[in-house]
Each structure stands twice: as structure tokens, then as C-alpha cells.
Short mmCIF file of C-alpha atoms in Angstrom, two decimals:
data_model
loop_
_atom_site.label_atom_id
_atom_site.label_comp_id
_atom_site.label_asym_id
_atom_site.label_seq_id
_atom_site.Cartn_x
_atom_site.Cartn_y
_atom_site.Cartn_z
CA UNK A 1 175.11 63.09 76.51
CA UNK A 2 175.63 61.54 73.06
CA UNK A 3 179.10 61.28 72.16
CA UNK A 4 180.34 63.58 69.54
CA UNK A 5 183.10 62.91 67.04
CA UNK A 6 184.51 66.50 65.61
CA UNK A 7 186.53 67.11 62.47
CA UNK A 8 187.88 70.54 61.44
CA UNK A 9 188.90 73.85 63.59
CA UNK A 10 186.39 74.32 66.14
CA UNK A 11 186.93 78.08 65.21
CA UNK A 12 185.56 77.98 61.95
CA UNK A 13 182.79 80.00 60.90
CA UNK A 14 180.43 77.17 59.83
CA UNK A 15 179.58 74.07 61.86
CA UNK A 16 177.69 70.56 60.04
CA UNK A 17 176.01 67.89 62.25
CA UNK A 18 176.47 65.04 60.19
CA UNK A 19 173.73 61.85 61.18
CA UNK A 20 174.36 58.72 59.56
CA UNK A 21 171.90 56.71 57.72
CA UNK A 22 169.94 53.96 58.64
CA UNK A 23 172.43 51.09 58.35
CA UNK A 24 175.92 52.42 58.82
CA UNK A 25 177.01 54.65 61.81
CA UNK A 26 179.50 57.41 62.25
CA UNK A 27 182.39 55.60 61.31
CA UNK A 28 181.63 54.47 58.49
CA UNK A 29 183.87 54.93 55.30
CA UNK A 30 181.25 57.23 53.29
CA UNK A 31 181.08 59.48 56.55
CA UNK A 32 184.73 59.47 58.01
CA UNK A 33 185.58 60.53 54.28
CA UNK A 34 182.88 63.26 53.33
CA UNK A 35 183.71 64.79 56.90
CA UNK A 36 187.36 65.08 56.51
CA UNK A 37 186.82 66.60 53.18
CA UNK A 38 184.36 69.06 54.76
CA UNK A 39 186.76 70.07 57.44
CA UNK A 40 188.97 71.60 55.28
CA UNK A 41 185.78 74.13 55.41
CA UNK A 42 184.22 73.34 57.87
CA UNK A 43 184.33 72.34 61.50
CA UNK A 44 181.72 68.92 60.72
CA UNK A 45 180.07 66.77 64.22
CA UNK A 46 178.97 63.45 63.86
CA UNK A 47 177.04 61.34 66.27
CA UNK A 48 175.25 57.90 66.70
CA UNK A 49 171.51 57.63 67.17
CA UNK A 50 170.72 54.99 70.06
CA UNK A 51 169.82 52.48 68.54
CA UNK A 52 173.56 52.64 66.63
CA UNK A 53 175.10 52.83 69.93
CA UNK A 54 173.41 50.11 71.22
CA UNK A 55 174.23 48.06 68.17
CA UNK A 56 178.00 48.57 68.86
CA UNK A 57 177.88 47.32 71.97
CA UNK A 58 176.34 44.02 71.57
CA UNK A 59 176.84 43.34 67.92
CA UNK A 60 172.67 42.76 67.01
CA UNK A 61 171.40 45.03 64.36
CA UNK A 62 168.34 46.54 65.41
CA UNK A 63 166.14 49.06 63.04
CA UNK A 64 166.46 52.74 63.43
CA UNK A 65 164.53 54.46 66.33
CA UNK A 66 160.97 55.84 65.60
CA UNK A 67 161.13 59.14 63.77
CA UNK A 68 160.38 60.88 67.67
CA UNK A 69 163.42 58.97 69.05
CA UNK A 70 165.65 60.21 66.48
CA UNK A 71 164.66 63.91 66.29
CA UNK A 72 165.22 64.05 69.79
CA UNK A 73 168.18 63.07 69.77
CA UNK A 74 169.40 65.42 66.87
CA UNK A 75 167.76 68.06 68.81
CA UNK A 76 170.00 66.79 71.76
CA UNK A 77 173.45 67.27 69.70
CA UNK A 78 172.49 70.33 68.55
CA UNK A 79 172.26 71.70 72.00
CA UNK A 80 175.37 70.49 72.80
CA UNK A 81 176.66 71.97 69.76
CA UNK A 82 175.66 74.93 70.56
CA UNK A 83 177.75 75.16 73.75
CA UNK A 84 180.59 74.17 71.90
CA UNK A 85 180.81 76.07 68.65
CA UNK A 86 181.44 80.11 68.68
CA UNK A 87 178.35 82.54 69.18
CA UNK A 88 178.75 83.79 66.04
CA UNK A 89 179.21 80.82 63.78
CA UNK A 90 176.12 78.83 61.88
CA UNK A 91 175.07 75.35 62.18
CA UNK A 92 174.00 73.73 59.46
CA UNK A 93 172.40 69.77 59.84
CA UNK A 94 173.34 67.60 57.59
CA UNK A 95 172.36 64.01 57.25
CA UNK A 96 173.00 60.87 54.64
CA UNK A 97 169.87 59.24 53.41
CA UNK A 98 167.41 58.59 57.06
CA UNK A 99 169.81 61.04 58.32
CA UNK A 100 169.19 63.45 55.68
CA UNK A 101 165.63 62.88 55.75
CA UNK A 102 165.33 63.31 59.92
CA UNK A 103 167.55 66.73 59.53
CA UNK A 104 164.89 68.37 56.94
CA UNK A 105 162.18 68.55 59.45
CA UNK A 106 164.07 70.36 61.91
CA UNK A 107 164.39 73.19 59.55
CA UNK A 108 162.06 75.18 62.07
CA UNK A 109 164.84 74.88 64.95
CA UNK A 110 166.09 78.46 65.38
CA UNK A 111 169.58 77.48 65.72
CA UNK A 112 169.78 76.14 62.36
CA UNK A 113 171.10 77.92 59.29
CA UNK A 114 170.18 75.84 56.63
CA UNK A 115 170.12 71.60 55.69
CA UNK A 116 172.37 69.32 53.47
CA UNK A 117 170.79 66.08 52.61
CA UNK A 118 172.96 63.66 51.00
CA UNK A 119 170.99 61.14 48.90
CA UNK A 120 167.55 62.16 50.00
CA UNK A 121 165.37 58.63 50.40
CA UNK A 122 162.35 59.88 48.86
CA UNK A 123 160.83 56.62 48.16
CA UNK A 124 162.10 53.02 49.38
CA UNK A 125 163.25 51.46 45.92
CA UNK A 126 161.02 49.80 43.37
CA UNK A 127 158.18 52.06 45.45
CA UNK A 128 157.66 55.68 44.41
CA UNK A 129 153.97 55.44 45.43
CA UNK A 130 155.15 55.64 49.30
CA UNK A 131 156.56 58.92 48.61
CA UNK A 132 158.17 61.11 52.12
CA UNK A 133 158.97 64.23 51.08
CA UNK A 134 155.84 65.87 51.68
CA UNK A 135 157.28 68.28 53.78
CA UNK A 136 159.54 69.24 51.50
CA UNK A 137 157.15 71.46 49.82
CA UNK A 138 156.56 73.69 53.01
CA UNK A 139 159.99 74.34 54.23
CA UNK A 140 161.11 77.59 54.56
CA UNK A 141 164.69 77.53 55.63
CA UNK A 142 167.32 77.08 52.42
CA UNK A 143 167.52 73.17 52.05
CA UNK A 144 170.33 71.51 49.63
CA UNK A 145 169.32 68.15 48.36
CA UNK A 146 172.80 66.37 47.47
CA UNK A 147 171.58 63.04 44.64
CA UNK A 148 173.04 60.68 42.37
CA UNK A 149 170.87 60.93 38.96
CA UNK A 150 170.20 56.93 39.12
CA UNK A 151 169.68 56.78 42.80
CA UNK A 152 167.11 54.10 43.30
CA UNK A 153 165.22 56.05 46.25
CA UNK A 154 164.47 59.39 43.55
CA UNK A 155 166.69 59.35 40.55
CA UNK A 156 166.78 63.12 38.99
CA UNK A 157 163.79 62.65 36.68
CA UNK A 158 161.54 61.71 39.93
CA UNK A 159 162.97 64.50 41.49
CA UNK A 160 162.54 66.98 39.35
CA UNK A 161 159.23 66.23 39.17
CA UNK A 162 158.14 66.60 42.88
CA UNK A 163 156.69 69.68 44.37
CA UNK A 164 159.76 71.29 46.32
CA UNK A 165 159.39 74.53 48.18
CA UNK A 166 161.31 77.77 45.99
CA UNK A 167 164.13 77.04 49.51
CA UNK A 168 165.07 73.45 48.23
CA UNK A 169 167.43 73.32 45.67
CA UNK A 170 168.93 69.93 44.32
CA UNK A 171 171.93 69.57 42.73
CA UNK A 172 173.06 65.59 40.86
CA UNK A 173 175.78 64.13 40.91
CA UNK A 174 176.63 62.37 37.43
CA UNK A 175 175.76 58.57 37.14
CA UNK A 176 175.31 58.28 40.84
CA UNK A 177 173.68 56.09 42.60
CA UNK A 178 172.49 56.34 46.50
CA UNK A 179 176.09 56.56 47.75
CA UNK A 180 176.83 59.13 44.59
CA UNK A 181 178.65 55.89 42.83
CA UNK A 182 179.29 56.05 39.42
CA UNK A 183 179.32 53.44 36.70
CA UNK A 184 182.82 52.56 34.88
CA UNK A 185 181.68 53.21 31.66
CA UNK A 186 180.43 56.82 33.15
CA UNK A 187 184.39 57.61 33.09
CA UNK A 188 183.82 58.83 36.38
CA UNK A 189 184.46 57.83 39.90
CA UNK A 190 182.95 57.58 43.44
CA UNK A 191 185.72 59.97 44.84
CA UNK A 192 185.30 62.64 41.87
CA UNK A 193 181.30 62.62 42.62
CA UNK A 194 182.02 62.76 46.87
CA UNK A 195 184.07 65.63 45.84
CA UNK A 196 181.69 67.42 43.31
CA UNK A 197 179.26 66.65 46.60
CA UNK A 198 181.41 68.28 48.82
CA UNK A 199 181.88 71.45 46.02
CA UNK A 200 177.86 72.00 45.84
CA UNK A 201 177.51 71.94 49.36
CA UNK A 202 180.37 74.59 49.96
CA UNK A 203 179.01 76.75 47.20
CA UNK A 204 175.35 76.23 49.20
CA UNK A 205 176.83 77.52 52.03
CA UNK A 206 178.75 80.47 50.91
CA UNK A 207 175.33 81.53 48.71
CA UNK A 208 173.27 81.85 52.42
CA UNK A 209 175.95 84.02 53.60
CA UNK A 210 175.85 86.53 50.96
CA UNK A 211 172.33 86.62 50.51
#
């Protein structure tokens, strides 16, 4: 079983998986602070993929797992999950960047409520042309997509311009850039744009339960 790490009141009405992203793991600063600031709303799960874990224990950084590897092992937590969250809660996956990206095609799973992608890797940067959010245009579940306007893997004008499904929305985060960071001159900071983050996701998940 994949060790879970679990923020918030485990009586709470909505539950997040949170995946990391391809080069930082559940601990990281970005992800220990978005899922405390979630808990105060939340009850929010993160996990390691394998090859994370297996970075931990001997120091080497690996790649991620294939794309199979890691789905199954989202689909894994979200079993066990399941027979840890109340019967009548909803789970919603949520994912930074790869994260993000692996937790919009499980929109299908019938467990899930809805998906929060923080900084959505639509492109690698500098390379629009190998676009991955084909899928994004089928989807039927709702889907939140969570970006800085300068982020170098779709900044808002890309975005905008990509055929979504009428489920995704997208909401920007001013001056951001991959990790919503602002520039000093924006007047803005990272903390301010984590919590305008956290605000737009709240708000996404209030919406689904009134509609």
C-alpha cells in the first residue's frame, strides 16, 4: 500500500488527492503549503509515485514512471481513499503539473467528483508544437485548470486558445509563472497567488455542489 500523508478533518465533506509533479515529491514546500491551506476546507491526501519513493531511499533521481505506472498507482490511493473517507463525502484528484496532468484522465473513475490541476504542463517549454492536452477536449466530468498567465508550459493566451471541453474551466493567477510566482514589479507575491489558487479551487468546489 502506498503511504498516505493526510491533512485536514477526516470528517470533512470533501476529500483532494494531491500527486506531486515530476521533480519534487510530497514534501515538498509548494505541496506541504497548498495542502495545509486546503485543510482548512478540506480533508487533502498526498502520496509518492514509485519512482519518488524509490528516489528517497537511495538518493538517485530517476524520471517519472510511464504514464501506465503512474495511473495505477493513483488508481491505487484512490481505493484506499475510499476506505478511509466517509460514504457520503466527494473525492476530488488533484495534481501539480505531471500530477495534474495524470489526474485529468481519470476523470472517467466513478469515484471521482471532479479534477484540480495546478499549473497544467500543456507543452514542455520553448515547445507548444508537442501539445498534451488532447484529452482535454473530451472530458466530461467538471475539470479546474489552476495557471500562472506567464507559465512557460501554456501561458493564458495559449490557453485560451486551445479547444477545452464546456467542463474545463481555467482560472490565472496574475503574473504567475509554473509555480503561480509572481514578478516584483507585479506588486504581488507567491503566497497572495497560492492563496488566490486555493480561493478558485474552493469556489470550484462549492459550484459542483450546488449545481
Amino acid at each position: 500500500m502506498t503511504e498516505l500523508l493526510i491533512d485536514g478533518e477526516q470528517t470533512a465533506t470533501d476529500w483532494i488527492i494531491f500527486a506531486h509533479g515530476a521533480g519534487a515529491d510530497k514534501d515538498h514546500e509548494f505541496m506541504a503549503d497548498m495542502a495545509a491551506r486546503l485543510s482548512e476546507h478540506t480533508c487533502v491526501v498526498r502520496f509518492n509515485f514509485p519512482y519518488m519513493d524509490k528516489r528517497k531511499v537511495d538518493g538517485k533521481k530517476r524520471p517519472p514512471d510511464r504514464a501506465s505506472a503512474l495511473l495505477s498507482c493513483f488508481e491505487a490511493v484512490i481505493e484506499q481513499v475510499n476506505g478511509l473517507r466517509p460514504a457520503t463525502s466527494r473525492l476530488w484528484l488533484a495534481g501539480k503539473s505531471m500530477g495534474g496532468r495524470m489526474a485529468s484522465h481519470l476523470t472517467e473513475n466513478p469515484s471521482v467528483s471532479g479534477v484540480i490541476c495546478l499549473g497544467f504542463p500543456f507543452h514542455p517549454p520553448g515547445k507548444p508544437e508537442k501539445y498534451k492536452g488532447e484529452h482535454l477536449a473530451s472530458v466530461t466530468r467538471p475539470v479546474l485548470i489552476l495557471q500562472g498567465e506567464r507559465d512557460t508550459f501554456g501561458r493564458q493566451e495559449e490557453v485560451v486558445s486551445y479547444s477545452l471541453s464546456p467542463s474545463v474551466e481555467a482560472a490565472f493567477l496574475p503574473d504567475g509563472d509554473h509555480s503561480f510566482k509572481p514578478r516584483k514589479a507585479s506588486g504581488l507575491t507567491e503566497m497572495q497567488n497560492r492563496q488566490t489558487a486555493v480561493s478558485h479551487l474552493c469556489q470550484f468546489i462549492h459550484q459542483q455542489g450546488a449545481n
